[in-house]
Amino acid sequence: MKILVPCKRVPDPDQKLRLNAETVGIDPAALTYILNPFDAIAVEEALRIRETAHPDAEVIAVSIAPAEGEADLRTALAMGADRALLIEHNGPTDPWNVARLLAAVIEHEQPTLVLMGKQAVDDDANQTGQFLAAQLGWPQATFASQIEFIDDGLRVHRETDLGIEVIRTTLPAIVTADLRLNEPRYASLPSILRAKKKSIEQTTPAELGVQLEPRVRLIGMELINSQRHCEKVETASNLLAKLRETEVVE
Amino acid sequence: MEHDGTALRSGSGAALGFARALSEDITAFVLGENLEAMAGEAAKLAPVLVADHPALAAPVADRWAHVIAEVARAQNAELIVATSTTWAKDIVGRAAGLLGGAMASDVIGHEMVDGELHLRRPMFAGAVNATIVLEGSPKIITVRPSAYDAPTAATTPFTIEAVATDAFDVEKLPNATQFESLDRKTGARPDVTEARIVVSGGRAFKNSEDFEQHVGGLADALGAATGSSRALVDAGITPNSLQVGQTGKIVAPELYLALGISGAVQHLAGMKNSRVIAAINQDPDAPIFEFADYGLVGDVYEEVPRLIAELNSSQ
Ligand SMILES: Cc1cc2nc3c(=O)[nH]c(=O)nc-3n(C[C@H](O)[C@H](O)[C@H](O)COP(=O)(O)OP(=O)(O)OC[C@H]3O[C@@H](n4cnc5c(N)ncnc54)[C@H](O)[C@@H]3O)c2cc1C
C-alpha cells in the first residue's frame, strides 16, 4: 500500500512578515520556512499507519516548490517517510494547479491513500484536498481527527462546526488532517543526518505533462496591524463600567 | 444554503447578501431531504431552488458537491457563493473542484474595478489581507458571515421551485462515502459563532471545573457563549467546538472577553474583528492587550469572580 503525503513549504508563522516593494507578496528576504504544520500531522499519521495497521505501507512525501523546497522534504524523510519527490516549480501556485500536479503524480504512483493537511498556514485556502478529490473522482474525508481502517475502507472522525461527524469511505481516498489527529514526532539527530544523505526524486510540471492554468491572480497585499488602543483599567469594577459605557453589557 | 436538517444555519444569509450586492439575479439553493422549513426560511430572502431527495439525507461531500455542480451548470451560474463554515469548505470546495477551481475562501470584502471583481481575503492567519482576482468561470466564493449581512427579509415570500427532475441522475450519484453519525454538541449556551458576547478562556485555567466556574459563570451572567484557545482544547479542558482561531472558529461578536489568553497570532485570527475586545491577563506585556480596547492586568482567578458577583448583584 502506498500513502502519498503532499508537503507544502510555508513561511514560519512565528516571524514578522514584510511586504515586497510592489506590495503584491511577502518580502522573501530573511524569511525562514517550515513544513506546513498540518502537513507534518499528515506525515505523522502516515507513519503511524505504517507502524500499526499496514507495516507494508510506503510513505511518499511530495512537494511543489523551488529547489530550496528539498529542505522540507528532508524534514519528512527525517520523520520517517520512505521516499520524497520534488516537483520543481518557481513562482506562484494556486490550489487548482497544485491539485492538478498532485493528480498527475497520483496517476503515476497509484497510491491507496492521500493524506494531506486541511489547509496551509500561508494562504489559508483549505481547498487543495477537496479539489484533488473532485479531479480524481475519489471520496474525501476532510478535517480528520481520527482514522481507522475497516474492511476495505476507512472510518474517519471529522471535526465540523456542528460536532464530530463519523463517515466511512472506500479506498482510494483523500483525507485531510485536522490538528487533533496526532502530535507529530520530532526527528532524532541520527535520522536527520540519515535524511540528508537520502536522494530526493525530481520532476517538473512539464515532465508531468501539466501546463499551469492560473485561477487566482494576486493583485495586492496589505499588512494588518491592530487599530486598537488599549485602555488599561485598575479593577474588575472599572472594567465593567467601561463595558457598560460601550453598551455591549447592560 | 447550509442547514442542520431542521433550520438554516444562522449566518447562511451572508452569502445571499454578498450575491445581492453583485447581482439582481440570485437564487438560494437548498439541498438535502425534507426541506420545507428551510426553503420557507430562504424564501424570505431570495427566490429558492430546492433539491429535496432521500439520497441527499446526509451531507456527504461527494454526493452533495456533485448535485451542486450539476445544478450550477444547468443554471449557467456565474457565481456560486456560500457562507464560510466547515460545511462549505468541505462540500462547496469539492463542487469548486468539479467546476474548474476558480475559488476564493473566507472573503471579507469586494470591489468592482473596471468590470473586474476584486476580492479581499485574509492570509497568514489574518496578518495580511490579500486582494485577488479569480480567473475563469464560474467563480466560487465563500464569505465570512461577519463581513456581510443577509438581505432584509421580504414581506411577501419569494417563489420556491424544485430542481428539474433531470437536474441530477440519482443512479449516477457518487456512492463511495457513507454517513455514520454526528455527535452534536449540545449545551445550554449559544454557539460561539452566533452569540453577541463571547467569553473565552485560555491556558490560565487549570481544569474543566475552573473553566466552567469562571468562564462559564461569567458567560451565564452575561448571557454569552463560551470560547477557548487551542491550549485548553489540546489539554482536554474544553471541547474543540469552542476553539476560536485560524484553525478553529472565526467570531466577530459585539464583545469578546479574553481571559488568560496570551494573544497568539493564530488565536487573534479568530477574534480580532470583534467590535469591542477586553482582556484580563496577569502579564502586562501579553500581546492580547495590543488587540484589546480595555485591559485589566490581574489574576483571572480573582478578577473573574468579582465580575460575576457584581453582575449578579446588579440584576
Ligand atoms: C498550525 C497552528 C494552528 C493553531 N490554531 C490555533 C487556533 O485556531 N486557536 C488558538 O487559540 N490557537 C491556535 N494555535 C495555538 C497558538 O499558537 C497558541 O499556542 C495558543 O493560542 C495559546 O493559547 P493560550 O493563549 O491559552 O495559552 P498561552 O499562550 O500559554 O497563554 C496563557 C496566558 O494566560 C496568562 N495567565 C496565566 N495564568 C493566569 C492567571 N491566573 N490570570 C491571568 N492570566 C494568566 C499568561 O500570562 C498568558 O498570557 C495554533 C497553532 C498552530 C501551530
mmCIF file with all atom_site columns, C-alpha atoms in Angstrom, chain B residues 37-102:
data_model
loop_
_atom_site.group_PDB
_atom_site.id
_atom_site.type_symbol
_atom_site.label_atom_id
_atom_site.label_alt_id
_atom_site.label_comp_id
_atom_site.label_asym_id
_atom_site.label_entity_id
_atom_site.label_seq_id
_atom_site.pdbx_PDB_ins_code
_atom_site.Cartn_x
_atom_site.Cartn_y
_atom_site.Cartn_z
_atom_site.occupancy
_atom_site.B_iso_or_equiv
_atom_site.pdbx_formal_charge
_atom_site.auth_seq_id
_atom_site.auth_comp_id
_atom_site.auth_asym_id
_atom_site.auth_atom_id
_atom_site.pdbx_PDB_model_num
ATOM 1  C CA . ALA B 1 37  ? -38.964 24.591 6.662   1.00 0.00 ? 37  ALA B CA 1
ATOM 2  C CA . MET B 1 38  ? -35.562 25.613 5.310   1.00 0.00 ? 38  MET B CA 1
ATOM 3  C CA . ALA B 1 39  ? -36.950 26.502 1.890   1.00 0.00 ? 39  ALA B CA 1
ATOM 4  C CA . GLY B 1 40  ? -39.578 28.626 3.595   1.00 0.00 ? 40  GLY B CA 1
ATOM 5  C CA . GLU B 1 41  ? -36.945 30.497 5.573   1.00 0.00 ? 41  GLU B CA 1
ATOM 6  C CA . ALA B 1 42  ? -34.790 31.043 2.495   1.00 0.00 ? 42  ALA B CA 1
ATOM 7  C CA . ALA B 1 43  ? -37.788 32.299 0.503   1.00 0.00 ? 43  ALA B CA 1
ATOM 8  C CA . LYS B 1 44  ? -37.903 35.346 2.784   1.00 0.00 ? 44  LYS B CA 1
ATOM 9  C CA . LEU B 1 45  ? -34.541 36.345 1.350   1.00 0.00 ? 45  LEU B CA 1
ATOM 10 C CA . ALA B 1 46  ? -34.475 35.301 -2.307  1.00 0.00 ? 46  ALA B CA 1
ATOM 11 C CA . PRO B 1 47  ? -36.128 33.021 -4.876  1.00 0.00 ? 47  PRO B CA 1
ATOM 12 C CA . VAL B 1 48  ? -35.429 29.437 -3.859  1.00 0.00 ? 48  VAL B CA 1
ATOM 13 C CA . LEU B 1 49  ? -34.431 26.320 -5.734  1.00 0.00 ? 49  LEU B CA 1
ATOM 14 C CA . VAL B 1 50  ? -34.598 23.043 -3.807  1.00 0.00 ? 50  VAL B CA 1
ATOM 15 C CA . ALA B 1 51  ? -33.169 19.589 -4.418  1.00 0.00 ? 51  ALA B CA 1
ATOM 16 C CA . ASP B 1 52  ? -35.114 17.503 -1.914  1.00 0.00 ? 52  ASP B CA 1
ATOM 17 C CA . HIS B 1 53  ? -34.349 13.800 -2.134  1.00 0.00 ? 53  HIS B CA 1
ATOM 18 C CA . PRO B 1 54  ? -33.818 10.846 0.238   1.00 0.00 ? 54  PRO B CA 1
ATOM 19 C CA . ALA B 1 55  ? -30.474 10.212 -1.483  1.00 0.00 ? 55  ALA B CA 1
ATOM 20 C CA . LEU B 1 56  ? -29.346 13.561 -0.057  1.00 0.00 ? 56  LEU B CA 1
ATOM 21 C CA . ALA B 1 57  ? -30.333 12.795 3.523   1.00 0.00 ? 57  ALA B CA 1
ATOM 22 C CA . ALA B 1 58  ? -26.841 13.348 4.964   1.00 0.00 ? 58  ALA B CA 1
ATOM 23 C CA . PRO B 1 59  ? -24.377 15.995 3.799   1.00 0.00 ? 59  PRO B CA 1
ATOM 24 C CA . VAL B 1 60  ? -21.685 13.746 2.333   1.00 0.00 ? 60  VAL B CA 1
ATOM 25 C CA . ALA B 1 61  ? -19.263 15.717 0.200   1.00 0.00 ? 61  ALA B CA 1
ATOM 26 C CA . ASP B 1 62  ? -19.084 13.628 -2.952  1.00 0.00 ? 62  ASP B CA 1
ATOM 27 C CA . ARG B 1 63  ? -22.876 13.468 -3.430  1.00 0.00 ? 63  ARG B CA 1
ATOM 28 C CA . TRP B 1 64  ? -23.736 16.977 -2.426  1.00 0.00 ? 64  TRP B CA 1
ATOM 29 C CA . ALA B 1 65  ? -20.882 18.529 -4.393  1.00 0.00 ? 65  ALA B CA 1
ATOM 30 C CA . HIS B 1 66  ? -21.965 16.546 -7.444  1.00 0.00 ? 66  HIS B CA 1
ATOM 31 C CA . VAL B 1 67  ? -25.510 17.902 -7.187  1.00 0.00 ? 67  VAL B CA 1
ATOM 32 C CA . ILE B 1 68  ? -24.338 21.469 -6.573  1.00 0.00 ? 68  ILE B CA 1
ATOM 33 C CA . ALA B 1 69  ? -22.080 21.287 -9.628  1.00 0.00 ? 69  ALA B CA 1
ATOM 34 C CA . GLU B 1 70  ? -24.797 19.766 -11.841 1.00 0.00 ? 70  GLU B CA 1
ATOM 35 C CA . VAL B 1 71  ? -27.344 22.370 -10.801 1.00 0.00 ? 71  VAL B CA 1
ATOM 36 C CA . ALA B 1 72  ? -24.825 25.210 -11.203 1.00 0.00 ? 72  ALA B CA 1
ATOM 37 C CA . ARG B 1 73  ? -24.132 24.011 -14.752 1.00 0.00 ? 73  ARG B CA 1
ATOM 38 C CA . ALA B 1 74  ? -27.815 23.659 -15.594 1.00 0.00 ? 74  ALA B CA 1
ATOM 39 C CA . GLN B 1 75  ? -28.471 27.178 -14.290 1.00 0.00 ? 75  GLN B CA 1
ATOM 40 C CA . ASN B 1 76  ? -25.412 28.630 -16.059 1.00 0.00 ? 76  ASN B CA 1
ATOM 41 C CA . ALA B 1 77  ? -24.417 30.099 -12.723 1.00 0.00 ? 77  ALA B CA 1
ATOM 42 C CA . GLU B 1 78  ? -21.530 32.549 -12.982 1.00 0.00 ? 78  GLU B CA 1
ATOM 43 C CA . LEU B 1 79  ? -21.106 32.879 -9.262  1.00 0.00 ? 79  LEU B CA 1
ATOM 44 C CA . ILE B 1 80  ? -21.588 30.319 -6.505  1.00 0.00 ? 80  ILE B CA 1
ATOM 45 C CA . VAL B 1 81  ? -21.481 31.755 -3.020  1.00 0.00 ? 81  VAL B CA 1
ATOM 46 C CA . ALA B 1 82  ? -21.676 30.127 0.388   1.00 0.00 ? 82  ALA B CA 1
ATOM 47 C CA . THR B 1 83  ? -21.057 31.298 3.912   1.00 0.00 ? 83  THR B CA 1
ATOM 48 C CA . SER B 1 84  ? -17.679 30.084 5.112   1.00 0.00 ? 84  SER B CA 1
ATOM 49 C CA . THR B 1 85  ? -18.131 27.139 7.503   1.00 0.00 ? 85  THR B CA 1
ATOM 50 C CA . THR B 1 86  ? -16.734 23.602 7.689   1.00 0.00 ? 86  THR B CA 1
ATOM 51 C CA . TRP B 1 87  ? -19.731 22.515 5.601   1.00 0.00 ? 87  TRP B CA 1
ATOM 52 C CA . ALA B 1 88  ? -18.906 24.981 2.829   1.00 0.00 ? 88  ALA B CA 1
ATOM 53 C CA . LYS B 1 89  ? -15.199 24.245 2.931   1.00 0.00 ? 89  LYS B CA 1
ATOM 54 C CA . ASP B 1 90  ? -15.870 20.539 2.548   1.00 0.00 ? 90  ASP B CA 1
ATOM 55 C CA . ILE B 1 91  ? -18.765 20.437 0.102   1.00 0.00 ? 91  ILE B CA 1
ATOM 56 C CA . VAL B 1 92  ? -18.676 23.711 -1.824  1.00 0.00 ? 92  VAL B CA 1
ATOM 57 C CA . GLY B 1 93  ? -14.881 23.303 -2.036  1.00 0.00 ? 93  GLY B CA 1
ATOM 58 C CA . ARG B 1 94  ? -15.361 19.964 -3.736  1.00 0.00 ? 94  ARG B CA 1
ATOM 59 C CA . ALA B 1 95  ? -18.040 21.424 -6.029  1.00 0.00 ? 95  ALA B CA 1
ATOM 60 C CA . ALA B 1 96  ? -15.499 24.103 -6.994  1.00 0.00 ? 96  ALA B CA 1
ATOM 61 C CA . GLY B 1 97  ? -13.097 21.291 -7.853  1.00 0.00 ? 97  GLY B CA 1
ATOM 62 C CA . LEU B 1 98  ? -15.730 19.937 -10.255 1.00 0.00 ? 98  LEU B CA 1
ATOM 63 C CA . LEU B 1 99  ? -16.327 23.376 -11.747 1.00 0.00 ? 99  LEU B CA 1
ATOM 64 C CA . GLY B 1 100 ? -12.815 24.454 -12.646 1.00 0.00 ? 100 GLY B CA 1
ATOM 65 C CA . GLY B 1 101 ? -11.310 25.613 -9.363  1.00 0.00 ? 101 GLY B CA 1
ATOM 66 C CA . ALA B 1 102 ? -11.705 29.397 -9.570  1.00 0.00 ? 102 ALA B CA 1
#
